[in-house]
Amino acid sequence: MSRWGKRTLKLSRIKELLGCEELSSSHSGDTEIESVMPSDMMSDVLAFAQPEALLITGLVNSQSVRTADFADAILIVYVRGKKPSEQTIELAKELNISVMATGMGMFEACGILYEGGLKGIC
Amino acid sequence: MNEEALYKKKFPVTGGDFDKAGEVSTQIKAILKTTGIDNDIIRKVAIASFEAEMNVVIHAEEGKIEFILTTSSVIINVADKGPGIKDIDLAMQEGYSTASDDMREMGFGAGMGLPNIKKSADDFEIKSKVGKGTWVRITIHHEQK
Ligand SMILES: Nc1ncnc2c1ncn2[C@@H]1O[C@H](COP(=O)(O)OP(=O)(O)OP(=O)(O)O)[C@@H](O)[C@H]1O
Ligand SMILES: [Mg+2]
């Protein structure tokens, strides 16, 4: 808990809980996240965008990184064992976004984050 | 109106070019980040610009995005050559989309783009001619600090 009444998870804890591989470490492991935007549809993410959130998606193209940036997200977690190209990871680094990848599916990963106290946005 | 243009820039957009799609809006966001304009305003501009840019990439052949910063507003003009929109009221509805399955697999076709632009903008105009193209004007007010 960082702020009163609000539950958060540190990036390092998210990595642990989801068994993630870290692909871009733009933010320190102590950075806290409060909300999650789970979607494979970019306009759905942008419809509810809230700053400093986590984008969780199975979509690994460069537009997933740009969408995260336009939504002012801090972290992208790619599910289902998918990984973006080197070029796309470079773009995330340029845009100051942390990136992780997990073998878990969307449902399981979101379930764990929900258990961990995070709230969903879209 | 006595709005003074402080900055103007035009960017080309190519239909179907998913390598570059979104680059223009990333550049516009980067320019705005240097101005001291509030982050919540910049997010609105970036979202509206990206949705309009992606609509050119997904639905049209080619287009131009003009970015204008005035003393009171950010204006994004988008003009494309493409199929145009037959029924704009229908296109504006949340969830309405003619995007192909291929586009959906790339994360587009939720039918939320135009509604997102409208929600983000203080003023939004859209005109279209079937078989010719589409013209969009997005205005978002800002307070220069
Ligand atoms: N520039 C354009 N040229 C031609 N048709 C367009 C253009 N922009 C929008 N449309 C039409 O309007 C529909 C709705 O647009 P909108 O942006 O809301 O959704 P989408 O692009 O289909 O999906 P999303 O934006 O959620 O990825 C489109 O499916 C398309 O039929
Ligand atoms: Mg769209």
PDB file of C-alpha atoms and ligand atoms in Angstrom:
ATOM      1  CA  MET A   1       0.000   0.000   0.000  1.00  0.00           C
ATOM      2  CA  SER A   2       1.512   3.297  -0.986  1.00  0.00           C
ATOM      3  CA  ARG A   3      -1.238   5.822  -0.531  1.00  0.00           C
ATOM      4  CA  TRP A   4      -4.045   5.521   1.966  1.00  0.00           C
ATOM      5  CA  GLY A   5      -6.756   3.114   0.866  1.00  0.00           C
ATOM      6  CA  LYS A   6      -5.075   2.343  -2.436  1.00  0.00           C
ATOM      7  CA  ARG A   7      -3.388  -0.964  -3.126  1.00  0.00           C
ATOM      8  CA  THR A   8      -0.367  -1.131  -5.353  1.00  0.00           C
ATOM      9  CA  LEU A   9       2.234  -3.640  -6.511  1.00  0.00           C
ATOM     10  CA  LYS A  10       5.873  -2.946  -7.193  1.00  0.00           C
ATOM     11  CA  LEU A  11       7.231  -3.829 -10.626  1.00  0.00           C
ATOM     12  CA  SER A  12       9.613  -6.313  -8.980  1.00  0.00           C
ATOM     13  CA  ARG A  13       6.647  -8.056  -7.317  1.00  0.00           C
ATOM     14  CA  ILE A  14       4.673  -8.169 -10.584  1.00  0.00           C
ATOM     15  CA  LYS A  15       7.678  -9.789 -12.255  1.00  0.00           C
ATOM     16  CA  GLU A  16       7.829 -12.385  -9.473  1.00  0.00           C
ATOM     17  CA  LEU A  17       4.100 -13.130  -9.374  1.00  0.00           C
ATOM     18  CA  LEU A  18       3.792 -13.611 -13.140  1.00  0.00           C
ATOM     19  CA  GLY A  19       7.179 -15.301 -13.636  1.00  0.00           C
ATOM     20  CA  CYS A  20       8.159 -12.615 -16.126  1.00  0.00           C
ATOM     21  CA  GLU A  21      11.242 -12.155 -18.202  1.00  0.00           C
ATOM     22  CA  GLU A  22      12.258  -8.477 -18.147  1.00  0.00           C
ATOM     23  CA  LEU A  23      12.853  -7.019 -21.621  1.00  0.00           C
ATOM     24  CA  SER A  24      13.081  -3.299 -20.809  1.00  0.00           C
ATOM     25  CA  SER A  25      13.815  -1.855 -17.368  1.00  0.00           C
ATOM     26  CA  SER A  26      12.946   1.803 -17.875  1.00  0.00           C
ATOM     27  CA  HIS A  27      11.562   2.067 -14.334  1.00  0.00           C
ATOM     28  CA  SER A  28      13.061   0.786 -11.095  1.00  0.00           C
ATOM     29  CA  GLY A  29      11.706  -2.376  -9.482  1.00  0.00           C
ATOM     30  CA  ASP A  30      10.362  -0.232  -6.636  1.00  0.00           C
ATOM     31  CA  THR A  31       7.998   1.699  -8.945  1.00  0.00           C
ATOM     32  CA  GLU A  32       4.415   1.062  -7.867  1.00  0.00           C
ATOM     33  CA  ILE A  33       1.430   0.255 -10.069  1.00  0.00           C
ATOM     34  CA  GLU A  34      -2.169   0.580  -9.063  1.00  0.00           C
ATOM     35  CA  SER A  35      -4.226  -0.201 -12.151  1.00  0.00           C
ATOM     36  CA  VAL A  36      -4.267  -2.554 -15.094  1.00  0.00           C
ATOM     37  CA  MET A  37      -5.526  -2.156 -18.660  1.00  0.00           C
ATOM     38  CA  PRO A  38      -5.994  -5.657 -20.092  1.00  0.00           C
ATOM     39  CA  SER A  39      -6.808  -5.674 -23.809  1.00  0.00           C
ATOM     40  CA  ASP A  40      -5.852  -6.863 -27.265  1.00  0.00           C
ATOM     41  CA  MET A  41      -7.743  -3.934 -28.805  1.00  0.00           C
ATOM     42  CA  MET A  42      -5.772  -0.708 -28.775  1.00  0.00           C
ATOM     43  CA  SER A  43      -8.751   1.661 -28.981  1.00  0.00           C
ATOM     44  CA  ASP A  44     -10.304  -0.042 -25.956  1.00  0.00           C
ATOM     45  CA  VAL A  45      -7.147   0.743 -24.018  1.00  0.00           C
ATOM     46  CA  LEU A  46      -7.199   4.375 -25.159  1.00  0.00           C
ATOM     47  CA  ALA A  47     -10.898   4.723 -24.319  1.00  0.00           C
ATOM     48  CA  PHE A  48     -10.113   4.242 -20.630  1.00  0.00           C
ATOM     49  CA  ALA A  49      -6.489   5.357 -20.472  1.00  0.00           C
ATOM     50  CA  GLN A  50      -5.272   6.348 -17.029  1.00  0.00           C
ATOM     51  CA  PRO A  51      -1.691   7.433 -16.432  1.00  0.00           C
ATOM     52  CA  GLU A  52       0.895   5.221 -14.713  1.00  0.00           C
ATOM     53  CA  ALA A  53      -0.978   1.993 -15.379  1.00  0.00           C
ATOM     54  CA  LEU A  54       0.050  -1.430 -16.640  1.00  0.00           C
ATOM     55  CA  LEU A  55      -0.950  -2.529 -20.137  1.00  0.00           C
ATOM     56  CA  ILE A  56      -1.349  -6.282 -20.338  1.00  0.00           C
ATOM     57  CA  THR A  57      -1.787  -7.653 -23.851  1.00  0.00           C
ATOM     58  CA  GLY A  58      -1.060 -10.484 -26.250  1.00  0.00           C
ATOM     59  CA  LEU A  59      -0.385  -8.029 -29.047  1.00  0.00           C
ATOM     60  CA  VAL A  60       3.337  -7.581 -29.719  1.00  0.00           C
ATOM     61  CA  ASN A  61       3.505  -5.098 -32.619  1.00  0.00           C
ATOM     62  CA  SER A  62       5.033  -1.624 -32.332  1.00  0.00           C
ATOM     63  CA  GLN A  63       1.556  -0.102 -31.986  1.00  0.00           C
ATOM     64  CA  SER A  64       1.170  -1.853 -28.624  1.00  0.00           C
ATOM     65  CA  VAL A  65       4.155   0.156 -27.371  1.00  0.00           C
ATOM     66  CA  ARG A  66       2.895   3.395 -28.906  1.00  0.00           C
ATOM     67  CA  THR A  67      -0.554   2.798 -27.405  1.00  0.00           C
ATOM     68  CA  ALA A  68       1.032   2.276 -23.979  1.00  0.00           C
ATOM     69  CA  ASP A  69       2.955   5.515 -24.471  1.00  0.00           C
ATOM     70  CA  PHE A  70      -0.103   7.530 -25.516  1.00  0.00           C
ATOM     71  CA  ALA A  71      -1.936   6.147 -22.472  1.00  0.00           C
ATOM     72  CA  ASP A  72       1.049   7.217 -20.299  1.00  0.00           C
ATOM     73  CA  ALA A  73       1.488   3.629 -19.081  1.00  0.00           C
ATOM     74  CA  ILE A  74       4.601   2.626 -17.127  1.00  0.00           C
ATOM     75  CA  LEU A  75       4.735  -1.091 -17.892  1.00  0.00           C
ATOM     76  CA  ILE A  76       3.650  -3.515 -20.609  1.00  0.00           C
ATOM     77  CA  VAL A  77       3.285  -7.211 -19.788  1.00  0.00           C
ATOM     78  CA  TYR A  78       3.015  -9.480 -22.848  1.00  0.00           C
ATOM     79  CA  VAL A  79       1.109 -12.707 -22.177  1.00  0.00           C
ATOM     80  CA  ARG A  80       0.914 -16.147 -23.800  1.00  0.00           C
ATOM     81  CA  GLY A  81       4.701 -16.364 -24.189  1.00  0.00           C
ATOM     82  CA  LYS A  82       4.754 -13.723 -26.917  1.00  0.00           C
ATOM     83  CA  LYS A  83       7.701 -11.389 -27.268  1.00  0.00           C
ATOM     84  CA  PRO A  84       8.040  -8.249 -29.388  1.00  0.00           C
ATOM     85  CA  SER A  85      10.879  -7.758 -31.857  1.00  0.00           C
ATOM     86  CA  GLU A  86      14.189  -6.177 -30.798  1.00  0.00           C
ATOM     87  CA  GLN A  87      13.119  -3.031 -32.641  1.00  0.00           C
ATOM     88  CA  THR A  88       9.882  -2.809 -30.691  1.00  0.00           C
ATOM     89  CA  ILE A  89      11.728  -3.332 -27.386  1.00  0.00           C
ATOM     90  CA  GLU A  90      14.100  -0.521 -28.415  1.00  0.00           C
ATOM     91  CA  LEU A  91      11.086   1.728 -29.053  1.00  0.00           C
ATOM     92  CA  ALA A  92       9.785   0.963 -25.548  1.00  0.00           C
ATOM     93  CA  LYS A  93      13.148   1.931 -24.087  1.00  0.00           C
ATOM     94  CA  GLU A  94      13.150   5.189 -26.060  1.00  0.00           C
ATOM     95  CA  LEU A  95       9.663   5.962 -24.776  1.00  0.00           C
ATOM     96  CA  ASN A  96      10.624   5.127 -21.187  1.00  0.00           C
ATOM     97  CA  ILE A  97       8.322   2.120 -20.810  1.00  0.00           C
ATOM     98  CA  SER A  98       9.231  -1.043 -18.894  1.00  0.00           C
ATOM     99  CA  VAL A  99       8.492  -4.323 -20.693  1.00  0.00           C
ATOM    100  CA  MET A 100       8.039  -7.870 -19.377  1.00  0.00           C
ATOM    101  CA  ALA A 101       6.887 -11.138 -20.928  1.00  0.00           C
ATOM    102  CA  THR A 102       5.147 -14.077 -19.259  1.00  0.00           C
ATOM    103  CA  GLY A 103       4.143 -17.524 -20.482  1.00  0.00           C
ATOM    104  CA  MET A 104       0.832 -17.169 -18.643  1.00  0.00           C
ATOM    105  CA  GLY A 105      -2.415 -16.478 -20.456  1.00  0.00           C
ATOM    106  CA  MET A 106      -4.374 -13.246 -20.061  1.00  0.00           C
ATOM    107  CA  PHE A 107      -6.970 -14.782 -17.716  1.00  0.00           C
ATOM    108  CA  GLU A 108      -4.477 -16.294 -15.307  1.00  0.00           C
ATOM    109  CA  ALA A 109      -2.180 -13.248 -15.292  1.00  0.00           C
ATOM    110  CA  CYS A 110      -5.096 -10.874 -14.620  1.00  0.00           C
ATOM    111  CA  GLY A 111      -6.400 -13.191 -11.892  1.00  0.00           C
ATOM    112  CA  ILE A 112      -3.073 -13.067 -10.096  1.00  0.00           C
ATOM    113  CA  LEU A 113      -2.814  -9.275 -10.381  1.00  0.00           C
ATOM    114  CA  TYR A 114      -6.384  -8.946  -9.082  1.00  0.00           C
ATOM    115  CA  GLU A 115      -5.531 -11.189  -6.126  1.00  0.00           C
ATOM    116  CA  GLY A 116      -2.506  -8.984  -5.595  1.00  0.00           C
ATOM    117  CA  GLY A 117      -4.827  -6.020  -5.085  1.00  0.00           C
ATOM    118  CA  LEU A 118      -4.661  -4.208  -8.413  1.00  0.00           C
ATOM    119  CA  LYS A 119      -7.760  -2.809 -10.063  1.00  0.00           C
ATOM    120  CA  GLY A 120      -8.785  -2.977 -13.693  1.00  0.00           C
ATOM    121  CA  ILE A 121      -9.486   0.021 -15.892  1.00  0.00           C
ATOM    122  CA  CYS A 122     -11.021  -1.363 -19.088  1.00  0.00           C
TER     123      CYS A 122
ATOM    124  CA  MET B   1     -10.433  34.605 -34.045  1.00  0.00           C
ATOM    125  CA  ASN B   2      -7.115  36.206 -33.230  1.00  0.00           C
ATOM    126  CA  GLU B   3      -5.362  32.931 -32.588  1.00  0.00           C
ATOM    127  CA  GLU B   4      -1.728  33.101 -33.366  1.00  0.00           C
ATOM    128  CA  ALA B   5      -0.065  29.957 -34.773  1.00  0.00           C
ATOM    129  CA  LEU B   6       3.112  29.365 -32.784  1.00  0.00           C
ATOM    130  CA  TYR B   7       4.128  26.206 -34.593  1.00  0.00           C
ATOM    131  CA  LYS B   8       3.005  24.232 -37.639  1.00  0.00           C
ATOM    132  CA  LYS B   9       4.155  20.964 -39.112  1.00  0.00           C
ATOM    133  CA  LYS B  10       2.845  18.577 -41.776  1.00  0.00           C
ATOM    134  CA  PHE B  11       3.484  14.828 -41.789  1.00  0.00           C
ATOM    135  CA  PRO B  12       2.695  12.283 -44.525  1.00  0.00           C
ATOM    136  CA  VAL B  13       0.934   9.003 -43.627  1.00  0.00           C
ATOM    137  CA  THR B  14       0.933   5.884 -45.809  1.00  0.00           C
ATOM    138  CA  GLY B  15      -2.021   3.494 -45.815  1.00  0.00           C
ATOM    139  CA  GLY B  16      -1.191  -0.062 -44.735  1.00  0.00           C
ATOM    140  CA  ASP B  17       2.286   0.826 -43.472  1.00  0.00           C
ATOM    141  CA  PHE B  18       2.298  -0.856 -40.065  1.00  0.00           C
ATOM    142  CA  ASP B  19       6.046  -0.420 -39.600  1.00  0.00           C
ATOM    143  CA  LYS B  20       5.590   3.339 -39.354  1.00  0.00           C
ATOM    144  CA  ALA B  21       1.982   3.524 -38.142  1.00  0.00           C
ATOM    145  CA  GLY B  22       1.817   5.732 -35.067  1.00  0.00           C
ATOM    146  CA  GLU B  23       5.150   7.473 -35.646  1.00  0.00           C
ATOM    147  CA  VAL B  24       3.560  10.809 -36.469  1.00  0.00           C
ATOM    148  CA  SER B  25       1.600  10.879 -33.222  1.00  0.00           C
ATOM    149  CA  THR B  26       4.737   9.916 -31.293  1.00  0.00           C
ATOM    150  CA  GLN B  27       6.466  12.936 -32.884  1.00  0.00           C
ATOM    151  CA  ILE B  28       3.561  15.235 -32.077  1.00  0.00           C
ATOM    152  CA  LYS B  29       3.614  14.064 -28.452  1.00  0.00           C
ATOM    153  CA  ALA B  30       7.389  14.663 -28.296  1.00  0.00           C
ATOM    154  CA  ILE B  31       6.945  18.228 -29.586  1.00  0.00           C
ATOM    155  CA  LEU B  32       4.189  18.938 -27.046  1.00  0.00           C
ATOM    156  CA  LYS B  33       6.359  17.582 -24.218  1.00  0.00           C
ATOM    157  CA  THR B  34       8.747  20.481 -24.828  1.00  0.00           C
ATOM    158  CA  THR B  35       6.040  23.134 -24.406  1.00  0.00           C
ATOM    159  CA  GLY B  36       5.053  22.864 -20.739  1.00  0.00           C
ATOM    160  CA  ILE B  37       1.466  22.021 -21.705  1.00  0.00           C
ATOM    161  CA  ASP B  38      -0.257  19.907 -19.054  1.00  0.00           C
ATOM    162  CA  ASN B  39       0.218  16.119 -19.351  1.00  0.00           C
ATOM    163  CA  ASP B  40      -3.530  15.455 -19.264  1.00  0.00           C
ATOM    164  CA  ILE B  41      -3.955  17.714 -22.307  1.00  0.00           C
ATOM    165  CA  ILE B  42      -1.007  16.093 -24.089  1.00  0.00           C
ATOM    166  CA  ARG B  43      -2.534  12.644 -23.470  1.00  0.00           C
ATOM    167  CA  LYS B  44      -5.797  13.777 -25.079  1.00  0.00           C
ATOM    168  CA  VAL B  45      -3.979  15.152 -28.141  1.00  0.00           C
ATOM    169  CA  ALA B  46      -1.839  12.010 -28.488  1.00  0.00           C
ATOM    170  CA  ILE B  47      -4.845   9.695 -28.240  1.00  0.00           C
ATOM    171  CA  ALA B  48      -6.918  11.687 -30.750  1.00  0.00           C
ATOM    172  CA  SER B  49      -3.991  12.061 -33.138  1.00  0.00           C
ATOM    173  CA  PHE B  50      -3.108   8.353 -32.964  1.00  0.00           C
ATOM    174  CA  GLU B  51      -6.705   7.264 -33.596  1.00  0.00           C
ATOM    175  CA  ALA B  52      -6.930   9.578 -36.613  1.00  0.00           C
ATOM    176  CA  GLU B  53      -3.504   8.434 -37.873  1.00  0.00           C
ATOM    177  CA  MET B  54      -4.451   4.748 -37.507  1.00  0.00           C
ATOM    178  CA  ASN B  55      -7.696   5.343 -39.372  1.00  0.00           C
ATOM    179  CA  VAL B  56      -5.665   6.577 -42.343  1.00  0.00           C
ATOM    180  CA  VAL B  57      -3.310   3.573 -42.096  1.00  0.00           C
ATOM    181  CA  ILE B  58      -6.140   1.060 -41.693  1.00  0.00           C
ATOM    182  CA  HIS B  59      -8.912   2.460 -43.865  1.00  0.00           C
ATOM    183  CA  ALA B  60      -7.319   4.800 -46.438  1.00  0.00           C
ATOM    184  CA  GLU B  61      -4.543   4.858 -49.032  1.00  0.00           C
ATOM    185  CA  GLU B  62      -2.586   7.888 -48.000  1.00  0.00           C
ATOM    186  CA  GLY B  63      -3.000  11.030 -46.018  1.00  0.00           C
ATOM    187  CA  LYS B  64      -1.511  14.079 -44.376  1.00  0.00           C
ATOM    188  CA  ILE B  65      -1.554  15.146 -40.759  1.00  0.00           C
ATOM    189  CA  GLU B  66      -1.114  18.809 -40.001  1.00  0.00           C
ATOM    190  CA  PHE B  67      -0.204  19.768 -36.450  1.00  0.00           C
ATOM    191  CA  ILE B  68      -0.836  23.364 -35.411  1.00  0.00           C
ATOM    192  CA  LEU B  69      -0.057  24.826 -32.015  1.00  0.00           C
ATOM    193  CA  THR B  70      -1.721  28.163 -31.323  1.00  0.00           C
ATOM    194  CA  THR B  71      -1.650  30.327 -28.217  1.00  0.00           C
ATOM    195  CA  SER B  72      -4.849  28.686 -27.001  1.00  0.00           C
ATOM    196  CA  SER B  73      -5.209  25.338 -28.801  1.00  0.00           C
ATOM    197  CA  VAL B  74      -3.686  22.319 -30.421  1.00  0.00           C
ATOM    198  CA  ILE B  75      -5.216  21.605 -33.824  1.00  0.00           C
ATOM    199  CA  ILE B  76      -4.801  18.325 -35.700  1.00  0.00           C
ATOM    200  CA  ASN B  77      -5.980  18.325 -39.324  1.00  0.00           C
ATOM    201  CA  VAL B  78      -6.080  14.972 -41.073  1.00  0.00           C
ATOM    202  CA  ALA B  79      -6.940  14.608 -44.751  1.00  0.00           C
ATOM    203  CA  ASP B  80      -6.783  11.337 -46.622  1.00  0.00           C
ATOM    204  CA  LYS B  81      -7.354   9.822 -50.029  1.00  0.00           C
ATOM    205  CA  GLY B  82      -9.375   6.691 -49.623  1.00  0.00           C
ATOM    206  CA  PRO B  83     -12.794   5.053 -49.699  1.00  0.00           C
ATOM    207  CA  GLY B  84     -14.445   7.719 -47.546  1.00  0.00           C
ATOM    208  CA  ILE B  85     -17.284   7.078 -45.102  1.00  0.00           C
ATOM    209  CA  LYS B  86     -20.826   6.539 -46.350  1.00  0.00           C
ATOM    210  CA  ASP B  87     -22.681   7.056 -43.066  1.00  0.00           C
ATOM    211  CA  ILE B  88     -20.780   9.230 -40.607  1.00  0.00           C
ATOM    212  CA  ASP B  89     -23.401   8.933 -37.836  1.00  0.00           C
ATOM    213  CA  LEU B  90     -23.030   5.157 -37.999  1.00  0.00           C
ATOM    214  CA  ALA B  91     -19.222   5.349 -38.078  1.00  0.00           C
ATOM    215  CA  MET B  92     -19.301   7.518 -34.944  1.00  0.00           C
ATOM    216  CA  GLN B  93     -21.123   4.823 -32.942  1.00  0.00           C
ATOM    217  CA  GLU B  94     -19.074   2.913 -30.367  1.00  0.00           C
ATOM    218  CA  GLY B  95     -18.343  -0.581 -31.668  1.00  0.00           C
ATOM    219  CA  TYR B  96     -19.106   0.104 -35.336  1.00  0.00           C
ATOM    220  CA  SER B  97     -16.224  -1.062 -37.510  1.00  0.00           C
ATOM    221  CA  THR B  98     -15.596  -2.289 -41.026  1.00  0.00           C
ATOM    222  CA  ALA B  99     -12.027  -3.388 -40.186  1.00  0.00           C
ATOM    223  CA  SER B 100     -10.970  -6.786 -41.536  1.00  0.00           C
ATOM    224  CA  ASP B 101     -10.045  -9.794 -39.399  1.00  0.00           C
ATOM    225  CA  ASP B 102      -6.390  -9.113 -40.285  1.00  0.00           C
ATOM    226  CA  MET B 103      -6.701  -5.656 -38.738  1.00  0.00           C
ATOM    227  CA  ARG B 104      -8.390  -7.081 -35.643  1.00  0.00           C
ATOM    228  CA  GLU B 105      -5.486  -9.453 -35.162  1.00  0.00           C
ATOM    229  CA  MET B 106      -3.224  -6.397 -35.103  1.00  0.00           C
ATOM    230  CA  GLY B 107      -5.342  -4.782 -32.380  1.00  0.00           C
ATOM    231  CA  PHE B 108      -7.542  -2.526 -34.498  1.00  0.00           C
ATOM    232  CA  GLY B 109     -11.233  -2.646 -35.292  1.00  0.00           C
ATOM    233  CA  ALA B 110     -12.884  -2.209 -31.900  1.00  0.00           C
ATOM    234  CA  GLY B 111     -14.914   0.605 -33.436  1.00  0.00           C
ATOM    235  CA  MET B 112     -13.735   2.947 -30.702  1.00  0.00           C
ATOM    236  CA  GLY B 113     -11.380   5.215 -32.641  1.00  0.00           C
ATOM    237  CA  LEU B 114     -13.774   7.946 -33.759  1.00  0.00           C
ATOM    238  CA  PRO B 115     -15.633   7.923 -30.394  1.00  0.00           C
ATOM    239  CA  ASN B 116     -12.232   8.243 -28.651  1.00  0.00           C
ATOM    240  CA  ILE B 117     -11.371  11.251 -30.823  1.00  0.00           C
ATOM    241  CA  LYS B 118     -14.705  12.878 -30.062  1.00  0.00           C
ATOM    242  CA  LYS B 119     -14.296  12.270 -26.328  1.00  0.00           C
ATOM    243  CA  SER B 120     -10.748  13.682 -26.300  1.00  0.00           C
ATOM    244  CA  ALA B 121     -11.466  16.750 -28.410  1.00  0.00           C
ATOM    245  CA  ASP B 122     -13.001  20.062 -27.388  1.00  0.00           C
ATOM    246  CA  ASP B 123     -14.094  20.451 -30.969  1.00  0.00           C
ATOM    247  CA  PHE B 124     -14.287  17.737 -33.616  1.00  0.00           C
ATOM    248  CA  GLU B 125     -15.336  17.986 -37.249  1.00  0.00           C
ATOM    249  CA  ILE B 126     -15.449  15.177 -39.775  1.00  0.00           C
ATOM    250  CA  LYS B 127     -16.354  15.299 -43.451  1.00  0.00           C
ATOM    251  CA  SER B 128     -16.142  12.601 -46.056  1.00  0.00           C
ATOM    252  CA  LYS B 129     -16.810  11.902 -49.714  1.00  0.00           C
ATOM    253  CA  VAL B 130     -17.323   8.289 -50.751  1.00  0.00           C
ATOM    254  CA  GLY B 131     -14.631   7.222 -53.197  1.00  0.00           C
ATOM    255  CA  LYS B 132     -12.567  10.359 -52.479  1.00  0.00           C
ATOM    256  CA  GLY B 133     -11.481  10.581 -48.884  1.00  0.00           C
ATOM    257  CA  THR B 134     -12.025  11.823 -45.368  1.00  0.00           C
ATOM    258  CA  TRP B 135     -11.203  15.058 -43.565  1.00  0.00           C
ATOM    259  CA  VAL B 136     -10.948  15.391 -39.810  1.00  0.00           C
ATOM    260  CA  ARG B 137     -10.263  18.454 -37.651  1.00  0.00           C
ATOM    261  CA  ILE B 138      -9.516  18.028 -33.964  1.00  0.00           C
ATOM    262  CA  THR B 139      -9.188  21.009 -31.625  1.00  0.00           C
ATOM    263  CA  ILE B 140      -8.024  20.674 -28.036  1.00  0.00           C
ATOM    264  CA  HIS B 141      -7.631  23.755 -25.839  1.00  0.00           C
ATOM    265  CA  HIS B 142      -4.636  24.148 -23.605  1.00  0.00           C
ATOM    266  CA  GLU B 143      -3.450  26.636 -21.057  1.00  0.00           C
ATOM    267  CA  GLN B 144       0.078  27.700 -21.710  1.00  0.00           C
ATOM    268  CA  LYS B 145       1.994  27.805 -18.456  1.00  0.00           C
TER     269      LYS B 145
HETATM  270  N1  LIG C   1     -10.174   7.698 -42.642  1.00  0.00           N
HETATM  271  C1  LIG C   1     -11.151   6.851 -42.908  1.00  0.00           C
HETATM  272  N2  LIG C   1     -11.406   6.432 -44.167  1.00  0.00           N
HETATM  273  C2  LIG C   1     -12.409   5.559 -44.423  1.00  0.00           C
HETATM  274  N3  LIG C   1     -13.209   5.035 -43.488  1.00  0.00           N
HETATM  275  C3  LIG C   1     -13.005   5.393 -42.210  1.00  0.00           C
HETATM  276  C4  LIG C   1     -11.975   6.307 -41.845  1.00  0.00           C
HETATM  277  N4  LIG C   1     -12.026   6.493 -40.514  1.00  0.00           N
HETATM  278  C5  LIG C   1     -13.039   5.724 -40.072  1.00  0.00           C
HETATM  279  N5  LIG C   1     -13.634   5.062 -41.075  1.00  0.00           N
HETATM  280  C6  LIG C   1     -14.819   4.164 -40.986  1.00  0.00           C
HETATM  281  O1  LIG C   1     -15.468   4.379 -39.745  1.00  0.00           O
HETATM  282  C7  LIG C   1     -15.464   3.153 -38.974  1.00  0.00           C
HETATM  283  C8  LIG C   1     -15.321   3.478 -37.499  1.00  0.00           C
HETATM  284  O2  LIG C   1     -14.048   4.088 -37.262  1.00  0.00           O
HETATM  285  P1  LIG C   1     -13.376   3.928 -35.831  1.00  0.00           P
HETATM  286  O3  LIG C   1     -12.063   4.581 -35.842  1.00  0.00           O
HETATM  287  O4  LIG C   1     -14.354   4.371 -34.793  1.00  0.00           O
HETATM  288  O5  LIG C   1     -13.231   2.335 -35.656  1.00  0.00           O
HETATM  289  P2  LIG C   1     -12.189   1.353 -36.371  1.00  0.00           P
HETATM  290  O6  LIG C   1     -11.101   2.128 -37.006  1.00  0.00           O
HETATM  291  O7  LIG C   1     -12.936   0.413 -37.239  1.00  0.00           O
HETATM  292  O8  LIG C   1     -11.626   0.536 -35.097  1.00  0.00           O
HETATM  293  P3  LIG C   1     -10.662   1.126 -33.939  1.00  0.00           P
HETATM  294  O9  LIG C   1     -10.475   2.581 -34.201  1.00  0.00           O
HETATM  295  O10 LIG C   1     -11.393   0.852 -32.665  1.00  0.00           O
HETATM  296  O11 LIG C   1      -9.407   0.340 -34.062  1.00  0.00           O
HETATM  297  C9  LIG C   1     -14.344   2.327 -39.564  1.00  0.00           C
HETATM  298  O12 LIG C   1     -14.476   0.948 -39.339  1.00  0.00           O
HETATM  299  C10 LIG C   1     -14.446   2.693 -41.053  1.00  0.00           C
HETATM  300  O13 LIG C   1     -15.501   1.995 -41.664  1.00  0.00           O
HETATM  301 MG    MG C   2     -10.114   3.609 -35.895  1.00  0.00          MG
END
